[in-house]
mmCIF file of C-alpha atoms in Angstrom:
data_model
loop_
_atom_site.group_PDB
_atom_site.id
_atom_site.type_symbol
_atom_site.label_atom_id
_atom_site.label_comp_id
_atom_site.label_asym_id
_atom_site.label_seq_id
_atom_site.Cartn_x
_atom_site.Cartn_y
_atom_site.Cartn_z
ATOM 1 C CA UNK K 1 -3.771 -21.928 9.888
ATOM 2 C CA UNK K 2 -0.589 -22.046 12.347
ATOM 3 C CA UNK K 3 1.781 -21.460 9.439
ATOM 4 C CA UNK K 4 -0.280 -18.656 8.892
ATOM 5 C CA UNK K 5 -0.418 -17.142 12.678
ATOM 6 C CA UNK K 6 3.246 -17.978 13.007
ATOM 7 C CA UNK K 7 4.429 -16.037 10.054
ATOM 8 C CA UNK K 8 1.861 -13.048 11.164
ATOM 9 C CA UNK K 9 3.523 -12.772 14.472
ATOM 10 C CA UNK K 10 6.914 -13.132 12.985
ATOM 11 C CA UNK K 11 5.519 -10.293 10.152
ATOM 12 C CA UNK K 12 4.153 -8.299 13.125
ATOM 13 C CA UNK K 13 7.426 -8.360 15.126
ATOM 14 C CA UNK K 14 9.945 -7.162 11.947
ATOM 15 C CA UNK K 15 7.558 -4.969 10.827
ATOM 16 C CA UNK K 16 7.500 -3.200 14.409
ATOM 17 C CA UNK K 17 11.372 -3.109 14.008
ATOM 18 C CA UNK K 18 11.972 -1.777 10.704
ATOM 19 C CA UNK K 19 8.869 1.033 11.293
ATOM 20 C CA UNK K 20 10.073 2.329 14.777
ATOM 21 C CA UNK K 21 13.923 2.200 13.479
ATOM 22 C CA UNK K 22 13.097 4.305 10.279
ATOM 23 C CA UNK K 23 15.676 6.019 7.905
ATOM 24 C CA UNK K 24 17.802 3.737 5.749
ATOM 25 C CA UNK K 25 16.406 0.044 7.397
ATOM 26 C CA UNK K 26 12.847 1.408 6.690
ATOM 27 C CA UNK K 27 13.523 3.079 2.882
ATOM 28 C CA UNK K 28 16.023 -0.166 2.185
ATOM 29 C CA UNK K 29 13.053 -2.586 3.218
ATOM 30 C CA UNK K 30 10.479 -0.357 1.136
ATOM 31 C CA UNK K 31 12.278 -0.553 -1.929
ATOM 32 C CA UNK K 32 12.561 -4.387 -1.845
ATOM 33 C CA UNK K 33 9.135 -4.840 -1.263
ATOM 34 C CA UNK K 34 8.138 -2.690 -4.092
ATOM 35 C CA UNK K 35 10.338 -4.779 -6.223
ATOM 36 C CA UNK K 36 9.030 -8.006 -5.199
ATOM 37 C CA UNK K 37 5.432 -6.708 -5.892
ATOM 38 C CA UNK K 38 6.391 -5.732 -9.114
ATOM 39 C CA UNK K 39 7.769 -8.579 -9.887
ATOM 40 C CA UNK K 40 4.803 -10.879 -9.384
ATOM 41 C CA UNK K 41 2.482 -7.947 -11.024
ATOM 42 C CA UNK K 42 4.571 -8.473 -13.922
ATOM 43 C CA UNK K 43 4.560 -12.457 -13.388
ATOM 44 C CA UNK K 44 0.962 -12.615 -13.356
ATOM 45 C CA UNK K 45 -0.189 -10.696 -16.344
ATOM 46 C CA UNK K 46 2.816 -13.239 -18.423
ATOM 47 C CA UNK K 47 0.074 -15.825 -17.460
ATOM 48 C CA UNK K 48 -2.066 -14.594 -19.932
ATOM 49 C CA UNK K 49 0.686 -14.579 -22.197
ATOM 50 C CA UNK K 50 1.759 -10.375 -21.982
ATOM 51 C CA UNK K 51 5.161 -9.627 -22.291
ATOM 52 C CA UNK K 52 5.922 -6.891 -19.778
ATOM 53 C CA UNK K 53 8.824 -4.572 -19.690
ATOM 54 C CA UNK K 54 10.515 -6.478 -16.057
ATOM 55 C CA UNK K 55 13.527 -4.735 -16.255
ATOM 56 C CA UNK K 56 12.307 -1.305 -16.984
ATOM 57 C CA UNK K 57 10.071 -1.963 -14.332
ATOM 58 C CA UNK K 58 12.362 -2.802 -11.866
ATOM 59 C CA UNK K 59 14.066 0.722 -12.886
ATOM 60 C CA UNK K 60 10.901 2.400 -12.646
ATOM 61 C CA UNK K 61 9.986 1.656 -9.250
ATOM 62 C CA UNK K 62 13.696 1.879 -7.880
ATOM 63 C CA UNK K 63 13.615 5.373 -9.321
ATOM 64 C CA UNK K 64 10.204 6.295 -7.702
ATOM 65 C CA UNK K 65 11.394 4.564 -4.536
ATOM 66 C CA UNK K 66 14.569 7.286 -4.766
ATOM 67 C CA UNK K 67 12.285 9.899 -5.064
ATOM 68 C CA UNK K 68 10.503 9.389 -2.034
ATOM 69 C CA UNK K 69 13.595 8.586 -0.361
ATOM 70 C CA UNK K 70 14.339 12.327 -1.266
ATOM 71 C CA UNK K 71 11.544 13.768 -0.097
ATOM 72 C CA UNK K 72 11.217 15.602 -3.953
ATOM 73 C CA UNK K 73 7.788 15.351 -5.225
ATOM 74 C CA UNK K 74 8.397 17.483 -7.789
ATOM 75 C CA UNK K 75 11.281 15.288 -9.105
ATOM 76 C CA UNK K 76 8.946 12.179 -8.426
ATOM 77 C CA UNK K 77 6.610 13.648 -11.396
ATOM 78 C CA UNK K 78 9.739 13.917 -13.439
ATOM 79 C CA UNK K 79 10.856 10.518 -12.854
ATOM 80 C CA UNK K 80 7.023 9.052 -13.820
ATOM 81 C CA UNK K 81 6.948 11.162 -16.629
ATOM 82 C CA UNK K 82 10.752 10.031 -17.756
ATOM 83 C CA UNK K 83 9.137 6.424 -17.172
ATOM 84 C CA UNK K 84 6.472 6.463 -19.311
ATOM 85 C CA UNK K 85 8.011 8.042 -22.064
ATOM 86 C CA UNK K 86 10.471 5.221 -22.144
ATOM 87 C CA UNK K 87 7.848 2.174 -21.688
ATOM 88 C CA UNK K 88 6.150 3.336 -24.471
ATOM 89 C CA UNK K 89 8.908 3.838 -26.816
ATOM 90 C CA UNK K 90 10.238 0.135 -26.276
ATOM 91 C CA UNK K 91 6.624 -0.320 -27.559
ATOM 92 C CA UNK K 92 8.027 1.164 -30.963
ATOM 93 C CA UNK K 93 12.042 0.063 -30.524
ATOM 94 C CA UNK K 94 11.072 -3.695 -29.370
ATOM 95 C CA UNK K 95 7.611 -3.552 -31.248
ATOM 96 C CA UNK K 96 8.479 -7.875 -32.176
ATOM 97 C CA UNK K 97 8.234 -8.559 -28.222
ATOM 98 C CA UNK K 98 6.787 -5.438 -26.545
ATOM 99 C CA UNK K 99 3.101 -4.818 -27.773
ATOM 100 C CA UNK K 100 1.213 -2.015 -26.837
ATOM 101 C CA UNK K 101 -1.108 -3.044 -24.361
ATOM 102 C CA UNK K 102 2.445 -4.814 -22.953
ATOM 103 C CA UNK K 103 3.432 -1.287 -22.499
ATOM 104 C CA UNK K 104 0.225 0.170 -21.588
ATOM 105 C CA UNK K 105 0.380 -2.711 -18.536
ATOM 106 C CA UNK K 106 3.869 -2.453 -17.570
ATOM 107 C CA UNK K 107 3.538 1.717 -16.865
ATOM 108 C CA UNK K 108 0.196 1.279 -14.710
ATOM 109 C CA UNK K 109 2.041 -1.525 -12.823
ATOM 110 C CA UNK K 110 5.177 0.517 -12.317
ATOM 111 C CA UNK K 111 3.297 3.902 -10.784
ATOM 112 C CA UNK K 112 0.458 1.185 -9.290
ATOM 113 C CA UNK K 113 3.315 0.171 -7.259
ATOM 114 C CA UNK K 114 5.812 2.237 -7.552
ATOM 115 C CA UNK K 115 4.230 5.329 -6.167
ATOM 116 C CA UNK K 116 2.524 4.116 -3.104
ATOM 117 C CA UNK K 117 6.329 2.733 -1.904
ATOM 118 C CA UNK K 118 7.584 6.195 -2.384
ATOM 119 C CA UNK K 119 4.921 8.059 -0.498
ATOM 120 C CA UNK K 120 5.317 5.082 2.523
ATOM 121 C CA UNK K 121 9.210 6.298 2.640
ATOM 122 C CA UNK K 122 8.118 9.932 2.674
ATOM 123 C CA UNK K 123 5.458 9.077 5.021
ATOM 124 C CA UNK K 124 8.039 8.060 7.202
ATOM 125 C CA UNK K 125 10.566 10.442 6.672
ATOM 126 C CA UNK K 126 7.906 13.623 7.340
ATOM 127 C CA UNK K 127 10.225 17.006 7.510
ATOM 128 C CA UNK K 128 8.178 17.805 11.145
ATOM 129 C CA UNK K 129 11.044 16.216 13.484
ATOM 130 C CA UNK K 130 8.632 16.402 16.538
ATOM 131 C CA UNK K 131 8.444 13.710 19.232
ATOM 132 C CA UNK K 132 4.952 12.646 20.295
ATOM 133 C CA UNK K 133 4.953 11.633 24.299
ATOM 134 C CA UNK K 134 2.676 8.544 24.565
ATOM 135 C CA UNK K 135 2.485 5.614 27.086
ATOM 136 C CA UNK K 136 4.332 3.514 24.891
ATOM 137 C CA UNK K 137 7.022 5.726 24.789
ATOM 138 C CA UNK K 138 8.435 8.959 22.497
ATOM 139 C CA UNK K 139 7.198 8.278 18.340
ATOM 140 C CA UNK K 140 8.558 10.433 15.786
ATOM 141 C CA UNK K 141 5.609 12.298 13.743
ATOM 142 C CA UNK K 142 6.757 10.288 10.543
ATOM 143 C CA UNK K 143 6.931 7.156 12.509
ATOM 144 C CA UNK K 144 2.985 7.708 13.685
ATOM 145 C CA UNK K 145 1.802 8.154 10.667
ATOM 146 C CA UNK K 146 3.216 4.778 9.000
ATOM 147 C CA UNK K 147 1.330 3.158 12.270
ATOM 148 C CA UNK K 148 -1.911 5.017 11.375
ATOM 149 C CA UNK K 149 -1.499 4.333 8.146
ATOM 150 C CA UNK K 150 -1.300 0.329 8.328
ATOM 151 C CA UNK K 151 -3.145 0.273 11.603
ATOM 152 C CA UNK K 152 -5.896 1.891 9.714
ATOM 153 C CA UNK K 153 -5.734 -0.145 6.330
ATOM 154 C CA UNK K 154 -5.460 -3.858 9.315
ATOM 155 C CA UNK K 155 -8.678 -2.637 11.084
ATOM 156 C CA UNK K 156 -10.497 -2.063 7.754
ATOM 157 C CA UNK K 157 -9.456 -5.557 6.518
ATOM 158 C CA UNK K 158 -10.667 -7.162 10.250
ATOM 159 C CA UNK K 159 -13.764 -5.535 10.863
ATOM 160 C CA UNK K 160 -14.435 -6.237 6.972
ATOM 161 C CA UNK K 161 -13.676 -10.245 7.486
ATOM 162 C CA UNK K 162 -15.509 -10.664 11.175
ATOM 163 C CA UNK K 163 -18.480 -8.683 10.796
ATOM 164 C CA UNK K 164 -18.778 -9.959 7.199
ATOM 165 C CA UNK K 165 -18.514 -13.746 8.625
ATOM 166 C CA UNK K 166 -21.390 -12.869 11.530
ATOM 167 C CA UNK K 167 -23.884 -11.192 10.071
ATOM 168 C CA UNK K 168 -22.740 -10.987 6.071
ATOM 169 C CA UNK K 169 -25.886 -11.610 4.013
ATOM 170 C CA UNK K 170 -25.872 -9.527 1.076
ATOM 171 C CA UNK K 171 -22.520 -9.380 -1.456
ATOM 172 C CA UNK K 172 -20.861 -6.380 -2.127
ATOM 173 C CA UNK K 173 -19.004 -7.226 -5.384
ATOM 174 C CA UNK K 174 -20.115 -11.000 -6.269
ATOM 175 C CA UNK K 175 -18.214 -10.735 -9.770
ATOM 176 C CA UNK K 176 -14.773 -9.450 -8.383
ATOM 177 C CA UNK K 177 -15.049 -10.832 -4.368
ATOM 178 C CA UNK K 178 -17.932 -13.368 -3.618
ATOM 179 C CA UNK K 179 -16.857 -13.425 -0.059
ATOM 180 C CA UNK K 180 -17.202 -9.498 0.698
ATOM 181 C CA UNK K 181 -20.121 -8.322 1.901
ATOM 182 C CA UNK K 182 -22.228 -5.334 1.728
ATOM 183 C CA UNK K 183 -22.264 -5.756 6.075
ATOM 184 C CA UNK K 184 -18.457 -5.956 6.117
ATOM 185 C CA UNK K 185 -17.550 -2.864 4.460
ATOM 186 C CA UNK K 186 -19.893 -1.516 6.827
ATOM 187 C CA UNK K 187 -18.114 -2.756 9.474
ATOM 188 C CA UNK K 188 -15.214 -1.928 8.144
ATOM 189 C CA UNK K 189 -16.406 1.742 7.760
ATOM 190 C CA UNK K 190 -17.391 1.812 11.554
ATOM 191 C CA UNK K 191 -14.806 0.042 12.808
ATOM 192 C CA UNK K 192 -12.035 1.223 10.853
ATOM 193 C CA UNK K 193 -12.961 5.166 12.069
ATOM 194 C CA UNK K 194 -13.403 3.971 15.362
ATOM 195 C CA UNK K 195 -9.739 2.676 15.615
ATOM 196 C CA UNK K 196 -8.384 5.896 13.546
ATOM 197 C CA UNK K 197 -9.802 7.715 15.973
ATOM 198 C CA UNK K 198 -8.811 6.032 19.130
ATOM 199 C CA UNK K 199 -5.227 6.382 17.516
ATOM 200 C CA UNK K 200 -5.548 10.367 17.103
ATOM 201 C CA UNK K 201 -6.502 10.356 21.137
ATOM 202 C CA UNK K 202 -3.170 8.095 21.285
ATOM 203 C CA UNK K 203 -1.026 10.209 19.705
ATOM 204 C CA UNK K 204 -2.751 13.316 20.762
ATOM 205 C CA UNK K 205 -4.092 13.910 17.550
ATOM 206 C CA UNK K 206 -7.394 15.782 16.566
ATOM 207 C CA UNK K 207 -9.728 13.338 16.866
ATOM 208 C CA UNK K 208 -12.394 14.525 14.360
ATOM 209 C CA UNK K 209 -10.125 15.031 11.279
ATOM 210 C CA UNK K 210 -7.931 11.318 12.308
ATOM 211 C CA UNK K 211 -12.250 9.755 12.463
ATOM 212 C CA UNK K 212 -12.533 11.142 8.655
ATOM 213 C CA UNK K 213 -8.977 9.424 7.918
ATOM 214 C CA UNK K 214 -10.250 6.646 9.459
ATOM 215 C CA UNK K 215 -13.571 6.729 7.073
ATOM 216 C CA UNK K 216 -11.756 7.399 4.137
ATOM 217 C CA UNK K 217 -8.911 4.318 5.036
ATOM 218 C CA UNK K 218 -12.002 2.154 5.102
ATOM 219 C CA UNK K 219 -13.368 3.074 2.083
ATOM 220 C CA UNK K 220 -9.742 3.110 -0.103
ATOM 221 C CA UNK K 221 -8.570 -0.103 1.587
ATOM 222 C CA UNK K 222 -11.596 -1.751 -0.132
ATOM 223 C CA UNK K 223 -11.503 -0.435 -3.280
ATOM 224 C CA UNK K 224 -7.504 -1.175 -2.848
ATOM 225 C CA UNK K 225 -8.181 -5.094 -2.423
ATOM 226 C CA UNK K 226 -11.003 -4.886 -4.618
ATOM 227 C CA UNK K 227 -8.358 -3.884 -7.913
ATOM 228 C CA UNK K 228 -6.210 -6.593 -7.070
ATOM 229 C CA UNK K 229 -9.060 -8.806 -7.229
ATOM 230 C CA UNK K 230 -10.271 -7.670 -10.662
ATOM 231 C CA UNK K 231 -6.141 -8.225 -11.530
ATOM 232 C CA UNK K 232 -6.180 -11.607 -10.321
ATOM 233 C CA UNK K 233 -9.393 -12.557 -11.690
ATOM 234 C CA UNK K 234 -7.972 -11.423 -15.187
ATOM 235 C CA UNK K 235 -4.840 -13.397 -14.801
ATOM 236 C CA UNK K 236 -5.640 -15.867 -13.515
ATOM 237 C CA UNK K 237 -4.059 -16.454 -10.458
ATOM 238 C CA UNK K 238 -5.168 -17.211 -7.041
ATOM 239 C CA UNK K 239 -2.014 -15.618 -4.996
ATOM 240 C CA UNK K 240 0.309 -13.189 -6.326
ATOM 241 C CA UNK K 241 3.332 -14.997 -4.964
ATOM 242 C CA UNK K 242 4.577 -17.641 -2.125
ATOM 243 C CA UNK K 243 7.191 -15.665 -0.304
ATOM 244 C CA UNK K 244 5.243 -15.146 2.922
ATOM 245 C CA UNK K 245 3.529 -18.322 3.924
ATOM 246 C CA UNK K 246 0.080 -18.988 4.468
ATOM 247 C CA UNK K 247 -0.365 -15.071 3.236
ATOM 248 C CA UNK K 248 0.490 -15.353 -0.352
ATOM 249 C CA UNK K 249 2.735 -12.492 -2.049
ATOM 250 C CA UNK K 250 4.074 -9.256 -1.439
ATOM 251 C CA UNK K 251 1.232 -7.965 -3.722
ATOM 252 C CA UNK K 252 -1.171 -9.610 -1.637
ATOM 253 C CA UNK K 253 -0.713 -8.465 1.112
ATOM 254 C CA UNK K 254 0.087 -4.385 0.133
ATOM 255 C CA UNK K 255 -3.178 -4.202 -2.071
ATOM 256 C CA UNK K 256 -4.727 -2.014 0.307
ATOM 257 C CA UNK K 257 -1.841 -0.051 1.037
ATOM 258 C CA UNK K 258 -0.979 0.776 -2.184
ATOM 259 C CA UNK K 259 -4.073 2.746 -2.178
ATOM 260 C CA UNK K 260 -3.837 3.854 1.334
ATOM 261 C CA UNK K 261 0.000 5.142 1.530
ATOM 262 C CA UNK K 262 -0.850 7.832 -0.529
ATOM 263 C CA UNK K 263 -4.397 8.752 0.982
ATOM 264 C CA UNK K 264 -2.600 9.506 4.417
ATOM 265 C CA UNK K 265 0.031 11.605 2.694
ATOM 266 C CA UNK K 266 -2.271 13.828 0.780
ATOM 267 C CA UNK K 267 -3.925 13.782 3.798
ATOM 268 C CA UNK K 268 -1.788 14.720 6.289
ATOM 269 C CA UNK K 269 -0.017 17.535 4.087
ATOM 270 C CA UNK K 270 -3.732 19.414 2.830
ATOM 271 C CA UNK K 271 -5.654 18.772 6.220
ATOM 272 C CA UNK K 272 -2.769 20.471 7.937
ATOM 273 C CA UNK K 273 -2.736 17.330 10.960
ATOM 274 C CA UNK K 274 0.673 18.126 11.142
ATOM 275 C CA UNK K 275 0.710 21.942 12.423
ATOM 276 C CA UNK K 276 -2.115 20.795 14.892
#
């Protein structure tokens, strides 16, 4: 338990760095995350003996990650397209060592992972260049919404695990999670929209839409954790990786986001928060 508060605060701290410095720190550390999680993606399903396509991977998200880096969504769709294609034809060219459900696994890893990364670095990199006064200081627009977003996707997880360990009685997925509960996501719900909120009157953000962020943060987060736990349960494997101790793997510990990144995107750019 003090391994795993020590490397939270030390998580907390470099985290707070790299997401208030931005540009090349903040792309640079999104890219290597994305290829860690890939990489232990791809590790786990080789315990049930697949063969995935690592180094196409590794290309795959790196090529996503540039992408977003670029700001081109349009481009982004090429490059997933391009990837695909290619996965599946070293199906065909490497058909000895490459099956198809190899290939089949390897491209939903690549744009599982790949494309949440991307839409984190264009998160953070939003075109609107306006500075938000707030007691803490000055916060670029892109640089609030990466805080909303993983402010948002921490509260669901907390409220989830405390209300969940008071007052839990009923399971909300006993096959895939025995230790959610159906009370947890509800707290998560509450909770979750509660601190969205309180964020939007932070940043002087419209507090109504930033409460149905927050709802919708709760819900994705869940379902988010949830897939990796249907992964894990398939492979096998209890943590995706060891790199962070006492939290597991990169993997682990961006489940949720990798659903949430690109809620708050879509978000953001159809809800209009941004000309508010």
């Amino acid at each position: 338990m003090i391994t795993r508060i020590i490397t939270g605060l030390i998580g907390i701290v470099l985290a707070a760095y790299v997401i208030q410095t931005g540009g090349t720190l903040f792309a640079g550390f999104a890219l290597v995350l994305g290829l860690i999680a890939w990489f232990e993606y791809a590790r786990a399903f080789g315990e049930r003996g697949m063969g995935l396509t690592l180094l196409t991977g590794f290309l795959g998200v790196a090529a996503l990650w540039y992408t977003g880096w670029q700001g081109n969504v349009e481009l982004m769709v090429a490059a997933a397209t391009l990837i695909v294609a290619i996965v599946l034809l070293e199906s065909v060219l490497l058909r000895g060592s490459v099956s198809i459900m190899d290939a089949v696994t390897s491209v939903t890893g690549i744009l599982y992972i790949g494309f949440p990364f991307a839409y984190m670095v264009m998160l953070r990199d939003w075109p609107e260049t306006r500075l938000i006064p707030t007691q803490l200081g000055d916060f670029e627009f892109g640089c609030a919404l990466i805080w909303i977003m993983f402010i948002g996707t921490w509260a669901s997880d907390t409220f989830a695990y405390f209300t969940g360990s008071a007052i839990g009685r009923h399971k909300l997925c006993p096959s895939i999670s025995p230790n959610k509960t159906v009370e947890g996501f509800l707290g998560s719900l509450v909770g979750t929209t509660a601190a969205v909120a309180g964020l939007g009157i932070f940043f002087a953000l419209p507090v109504q839409e930033m409460a149905i962020l927050g709802l919708a943060i709760a819900v994705l987060a869940t379902l988010g954790d949830l897939v990796e736990s249907v992964a894990k349960r398939y492979t096998g494997i209890k943590d995706s990786g060891s790199i962070i101790p006492g939290h597991g793997g990169i993997w682990d510990r961006f489940d949720s986001v990798l659903f949430t990144a690109p809620l708050v995107y879509y978000f953001v750019k159809f809800v209009g928060l941004a000309m508010k």
